[in-house]
Amino acid sequence: MDSKIDEKHVESQSFEHLEKNDDYKRDVLANPDHLNEAFEGENQEHAQGMVDAVKTHPMACFWAFVFSFTIVMESFDMFLNGNFVALSYFARHFGVLISTGPDKYAIETKWQSALFQSGQCGAFVGVFLAGPITNRIGYRWTTILGLVLMNATIFISFFADSLALLTVGQALEGVPWGLFIANSPAYASEVVPLVLRGACTATLQMSWSIGGIIVAAVTYSYNQQQNEWAWRMPLALQWIFPTPLLVLIFFAPESPWWLVRKGKRDQALRSIERLGAKTKSSAQDKLAMIERTVEIERKMGGNPSLLDLFRGTDARRTIIICLMYASQNFAGNLIANQATYFFEQAGMSTNFSFQLGLINSCLGLVANISAWFLTSWFGRRTIYLWGTAVNITFLMILGVCASVAQNQATNYAQAVLGILISFVYAGAMGPISYTIIAETSSVRLRALSTGVGRAAYYVAEIPMIFLASWLLNPTGGNVAGRCGYVWGSTAVVCWIGAYFFLPELKHRSYREIDILFHRRVPARQFKTTVIDVKDNE
């Protein structure tokens, strides 16, 4: 923008915008009145309490939850595959005989891993598509596109009659999962007030638990059915999610941050009002705050690209996001995802294992709800470090229980420890990871960084799924609870990395977070560093 346009803009103090290459180009930082509105908007965000924010922004919470609920579909399939290998008819139909006794069949490790990994491979593709698509058409239409694809790809899995075709179906279903998991935390973090960011982004882990509960209940109901509907019916139930969500999201407001980045100021203002602004004045203040942050980031970059994620201070932010996503696979999560199969290998009967799987999923939901309160009481860094430390302890005790002479008491001890590990993960590291990921990325690169971060999750998860399957499978390592030594050791690495590199972002606006990273503040000093409301770095 040349100086003449800047001068004319300041003199008229108008709100007209210029569009070029789909970016918002008006120099909002040159208008003192506009800056005062931005200061007021940010001060209001900091001053607002959680209860007041919920009362004034119920629709923002609702839409954040709706977008987060799309994660149920990935969760559903992940838990479903974990339960399929424990279904007696599925094992007999697709597996190999491992003893002369009745129902002693198992899915070979290679196919078990393929079922677990295929969806993640598809999602790996999806998360890389999510960033460019979202930058172009927005969170709303990208999610609608994913839901349409989800409806179509379920047909392949449902009608599959071989492990190979079922694997292909899962891989294709994974592509829309990638769109959902990349967009949901970003959208949720952008539509709710600052004080609700932690609780609303933590809802993503709750969606995982809801998917797990549905799967556990359905597979428990069908686990003794000795025909193909024992596994086809759970697959068919995937169709209950996409269409209702598609209809709801069609009426959802687009993220005002995305609209401002695209120069659509009037639409952004309407979106803010729909999300719960108290008055027209407060909506204008919030819009000014968003415009200010977007303009600061625009001056630091330009049109967002994947290469920007690895330049300057954004590289540090990308590394934190990738490490947080990847670490979800190393502190007990894989035990939770294969809970029913883990209980079987710990010595429980098949029917009781499915009962325990349902109990485990329900307790996970309780843990997720408790995370809403934890995020308001404690910092992100505190929750992550203490949660990981507790799970390291439980994982090592699990390994010890599985190493001594086995009897009914040790079997039950392993099952209880498996439930405790899943509970701690669902209440601490799982939900807080999504909060950290959503807050760490810059607004300009959010759609890209959450996608690349999730890709790092799949890069870590795919080999770890193979390892987890091999460790538990009777045709593989057959170590049962001794896998606690493995995941306890990897969790120690996660704890050390978080202690030195994970910053505290609670109660920080996106502008303040940008400045903290721009100043290269050490991670352990983020909490105590003071940022003035007038700083425009």
PDB file of C-alpha atoms in Angstrom, residues 179-294:
ATOM      1  CA  LEU A 179      -9.359 -32.255   7.287  1.00  0.00           C
ATOM      2  CA  PHE A 180     -11.315 -32.489  10.551  1.00  0.00           C
ATOM      3  CA  ILE A 181      -8.357 -32.861  12.908  1.00  0.00           C
ATOM      4  CA  ALA A 182      -6.442 -30.006  11.271  1.00  0.00           C
ATOM      5  CA  ASN A 183      -9.366 -27.572  11.304  1.00  0.00           C
ATOM      6  CA  SER A 184     -11.264 -28.319  14.522  1.00  0.00           C
ATOM      7  CA  PRO A 185      -8.733 -27.037  17.108  1.00  0.00           C
ATOM      8  CA  ALA A 186      -7.938 -24.003  14.952  1.00  0.00           C
ATOM      9  CA  TYR A 187     -11.595 -23.042  14.502  1.00  0.00           C
ATOM     10  CA  ALA A 188     -12.457 -23.619  18.173  1.00  0.00           C
ATOM     11  CA  SER A 189      -9.553 -21.438  19.328  1.00  0.00           C
ATOM     12  CA  GLU A 190     -10.558 -18.591  17.004  1.00  0.00           C
ATOM     13  CA  VAL A 191     -14.279 -18.293  17.773  1.00  0.00           C
ATOM     14  CA  VAL A 192     -14.308 -18.341  21.596  1.00  0.00           C
ATOM     15  CA  PRO A 193     -13.086 -15.660  24.043  1.00  0.00           C
ATOM     16  CA  LEU A 194      -9.551 -15.942  25.422  1.00  0.00           C
ATOM     17  CA  VAL A 195     -10.638 -17.363  28.795  1.00  0.00           C
ATOM     18  CA  LEU A 196     -12.532 -20.230  27.091  1.00  0.00           C
ATOM     19  CA  ARG A 197      -9.795 -21.243  24.662  1.00  0.00           C
ATOM     20  CA  GLY A 198      -8.424 -23.935  26.956  1.00  0.00           C
ATOM     21  CA  ALA A 199     -11.762 -25.550  27.789  1.00  0.00           C
ATOM     22  CA  CYS A 200     -13.146 -25.419  24.242  1.00  0.00           C
ATOM     23  CA  THR A 201     -10.039 -26.795  22.533  1.00  0.00           C
ATOM     24  CA  ALA A 202      -9.847 -29.500  25.212  1.00  0.00           C
ATOM     25  CA  THR A 203     -13.282 -30.664  23.992  1.00  0.00           C
ATOM     26  CA  LEU A 204     -11.504 -32.387  21.114  1.00  0.00           C
ATOM     27  CA  GLN A 205     -10.273 -35.051  23.511  1.00  0.00           C
ATOM     28  CA  MET A 206     -13.847 -35.401  24.793  1.00  0.00           C
ATOM     29  CA  SER A 207     -14.942 -36.156  21.232  1.00  0.00           C
ATOM     30  CA  TRP A 208     -12.368 -38.958  21.189  1.00  0.00           C
ATOM     31  CA  SER A 209     -13.909 -40.372  24.350  1.00  0.00           C
ATOM     32  CA  ILE A 210     -17.451 -40.110  22.978  1.00  0.00           C
ATOM     33  CA  GLY A 211     -16.360 -42.075  19.915  1.00  0.00           C
ATOM     34  CA  GLY A 212     -14.735 -44.646  22.197  1.00  0.00           C
ATOM     35  CA  ILE A 213     -17.888 -45.013  24.310  1.00  0.00           C
ATOM     36  CA  ILE A 214     -20.090 -45.586  21.259  1.00  0.00           C
ATOM     37  CA  VAL A 215     -17.662 -48.167  19.867  1.00  0.00           C
ATOM     38  CA  ALA A 216     -17.282 -49.927  23.211  1.00  0.00           C
ATOM     39  CA  ALA A 217     -21.057 -50.134  23.681  1.00  0.00           C
ATOM     40  CA  VAL A 218     -21.735 -51.357  20.130  1.00  0.00           C
ATOM     41  CA  THR A 219     -18.951 -53.929  20.003  1.00  0.00           C
ATOM     42  CA  TYR A 220     -19.886 -55.176  23.475  1.00  0.00           C
ATOM     43  CA  SER A 221     -23.429 -55.719  22.191  1.00  0.00           C
ATOM     44  CA  TYR A 222     -22.210 -57.540  19.092  1.00  0.00           C
ATOM     45  CA  ASN A 223     -19.107 -59.347  20.379  1.00  0.00           C
ATOM     46  CA  GLN A 224     -20.930 -62.665  20.879  1.00  0.00           C
ATOM     47  CA  GLN A 225     -22.817 -62.516  17.578  1.00  0.00           C
ATOM     48  CA  GLN A 226     -21.373 -65.144  15.285  1.00  0.00           C
ATOM     49  CA  ASN A 227     -22.016 -63.661  11.852  1.00  0.00           C
ATOM     50  CA  GLU A 228     -20.716 -60.851   9.652  1.00  0.00           C
ATOM     51  CA  TRP A 229     -22.990 -58.264  11.328  1.00  0.00           C
ATOM     52  CA  ALA A 230     -20.739 -58.491  14.376  1.00  0.00           C
ATOM     53  CA  TRP A 231     -18.414 -56.157  12.486  1.00  0.00           C
ATOM     54  CA  ARG A 232     -20.539 -54.755   9.628  1.00  0.00           C
ATOM     55  CA  MET A 233     -23.100 -53.137  11.940  1.00  0.00           C
ATOM     56  CA  PRO A 234     -20.479 -51.100  13.860  1.00  0.00           C
ATOM     57  CA  LEU A 235     -19.116 -49.920  10.501  1.00  0.00           C
ATOM     58  CA  ALA A 236     -22.598 -48.905   9.341  1.00  0.00           C
ATOM     59  CA  LEU A 237     -23.066 -46.774  12.457  1.00  0.00           C
ATOM     60  CA  GLN A 238     -20.464 -44.370  11.094  1.00  0.00           C
ATOM     61  CA  TRP A 239     -23.201 -42.959   8.871  1.00  0.00           C
ATOM     62  CA  ILE A 240     -25.039 -41.477  11.862  1.00  0.00           C
ATOM     63  CA  PHE A 241     -22.477 -38.642  12.144  1.00  0.00           C
ATOM     64  CA  PRO A 242     -21.685 -36.903   8.816  1.00  0.00           C
ATOM     65  CA  THR A 243     -25.124 -35.777   7.565  1.00  0.00           C
ATOM     66  CA  PRO A 244     -26.408 -34.120  10.783  1.00  0.00           C
ATOM     67  CA  LEU A 245     -23.043 -32.415  11.253  1.00  0.00           C
ATOM     68  CA  LEU A 246     -23.040 -31.261   7.634  1.00  0.00           C
ATOM     69  CA  VAL A 247     -26.451 -29.604   8.078  1.00  0.00           C
ATOM     70  CA  LEU A 248     -25.374 -27.906  11.311  1.00  0.00           C
ATOM     71  CA  ILE A 249     -22.057 -26.641   9.953  1.00  0.00           C
ATOM     72  CA  PHE A 250     -23.764 -25.234   6.865  1.00  0.00           C
ATOM     73  CA  PHE A 251     -25.376 -22.686   9.216  1.00  0.00           C
ATOM     74  CA  ALA A 252     -22.214 -22.084  11.288  1.00  0.00           C
ATOM     75  CA  PRO A 253     -20.454 -18.680  11.252  1.00  0.00           C
ATOM     76  CA  GLU A 254     -17.043 -18.590   9.631  1.00  0.00           C
ATOM     77  CA  SER A 255     -14.073 -17.719  11.848  1.00  0.00           C
ATOM     78  CA  PRO A 256     -13.814 -13.908  12.047  1.00  0.00           C
ATOM     79  CA  TRP A 257     -10.017 -14.252  12.007  1.00  0.00           C
ATOM     80  CA  TRP A 258     -10.154 -16.015   8.626  1.00  0.00           C
ATOM     81  CA  LEU A 259     -12.609 -13.449   7.281  1.00  0.00           C
ATOM     82  CA  VAL A 260     -10.377 -10.551   8.351  1.00  0.00           C
ATOM     83  CA  ARG A 261      -7.382 -12.191   6.692  1.00  0.00           C
ATOM     84  CA  LYS A 262      -9.432 -12.296   3.495  1.00  0.00           C
ATOM     85  CA  GLY A 263     -10.431  -8.636   3.750  1.00  0.00           C
ATOM     86  CA  LYS A 264     -14.104  -9.464   4.463  1.00  0.00           C
ATOM     87  CA  ARG A 265     -14.560  -6.985   7.283  1.00  0.00           C
ATOM     88  CA  ASP A 266     -18.367  -6.727   7.193  1.00  0.00           C
ATOM     89  CA  GLN A 267     -18.753 -10.510   7.257  1.00  0.00           C
ATOM     90  CA  ALA A 268     -16.249 -10.729  10.114  1.00  0.00           C
ATOM     91  CA  LEU A 269     -18.273  -8.218  12.141  1.00  0.00           C
ATOM     92  CA  ARG A 270     -21.478 -10.229  11.556  1.00  0.00           C
ATOM     93  CA  SER A 271     -19.663 -13.390  12.574  1.00  0.00           C
ATOM     94  CA  ILE A 272     -18.481 -11.771  15.832  1.00  0.00           C
ATOM     95  CA  GLU A 273     -22.028 -10.650  16.578  1.00  0.00           C
ATOM     96  CA  ARG A 274     -23.392 -14.156  15.911  1.00  0.00           C
ATOM     97  CA  LEU A 275     -20.758 -15.676  18.182  1.00  0.00           C
ATOM     98  CA  GLY A 276     -21.910 -13.580  21.144  1.00  0.00           C
ATOM     99  CA  ALA A 277     -20.714  -9.979  21.312  1.00  0.00           C
ATOM    100  CA  LYS A 278     -22.669  -8.136  24.037  1.00  0.00           C
ATOM    101  CA  THR A 279     -23.073  -4.859  22.113  1.00  0.00           C
ATOM    102  CA  LYS A 280     -22.296  -3.362  18.727  1.00  0.00           C
ATOM    103  CA  SER A 281     -19.469  -1.429  20.413  1.00  0.00           C
ATOM    104  CA  SER A 282     -17.875  -4.557  21.917  1.00  0.00           C
ATOM    105  CA  ALA A 283     -18.132  -6.271  18.520  1.00  0.00           C
ATOM    106  CA  GLN A 284     -16.293  -3.328  16.928  1.00  0.00           C
ATOM    107  CA  ASP A 285     -13.627  -3.493  19.641  1.00  0.00           C
ATOM    108  CA  LYS A 286     -13.074  -7.213  19.092  1.00  0.00           C
ATOM    109  CA  LEU A 287     -12.924  -6.716  15.340  1.00  0.00           C
ATOM    110  CA  ALA A 288     -10.316  -3.985  15.822  1.00  0.00           C
ATOM    111  CA  MET A 289      -8.288  -6.333  18.045  1.00  0.00           C
ATOM    112  CA  ILE A 290      -8.384  -9.026  15.352  1.00  0.00           C
ATOM    113  CA  GLU A 291      -7.472  -6.562  12.597  1.00  0.00           C
ATOM    114  CA  ARG A 292      -4.540  -5.294  14.635  1.00  0.00           C
ATOM    115  CA  THR A 293      -3.112  -8.785  15.198  1.00  0.00           C
ATOM    116  CA  VAL A 294      -3.648  -9.787  11.567  1.00  0.00           C
TER     117      VAL A 294
END
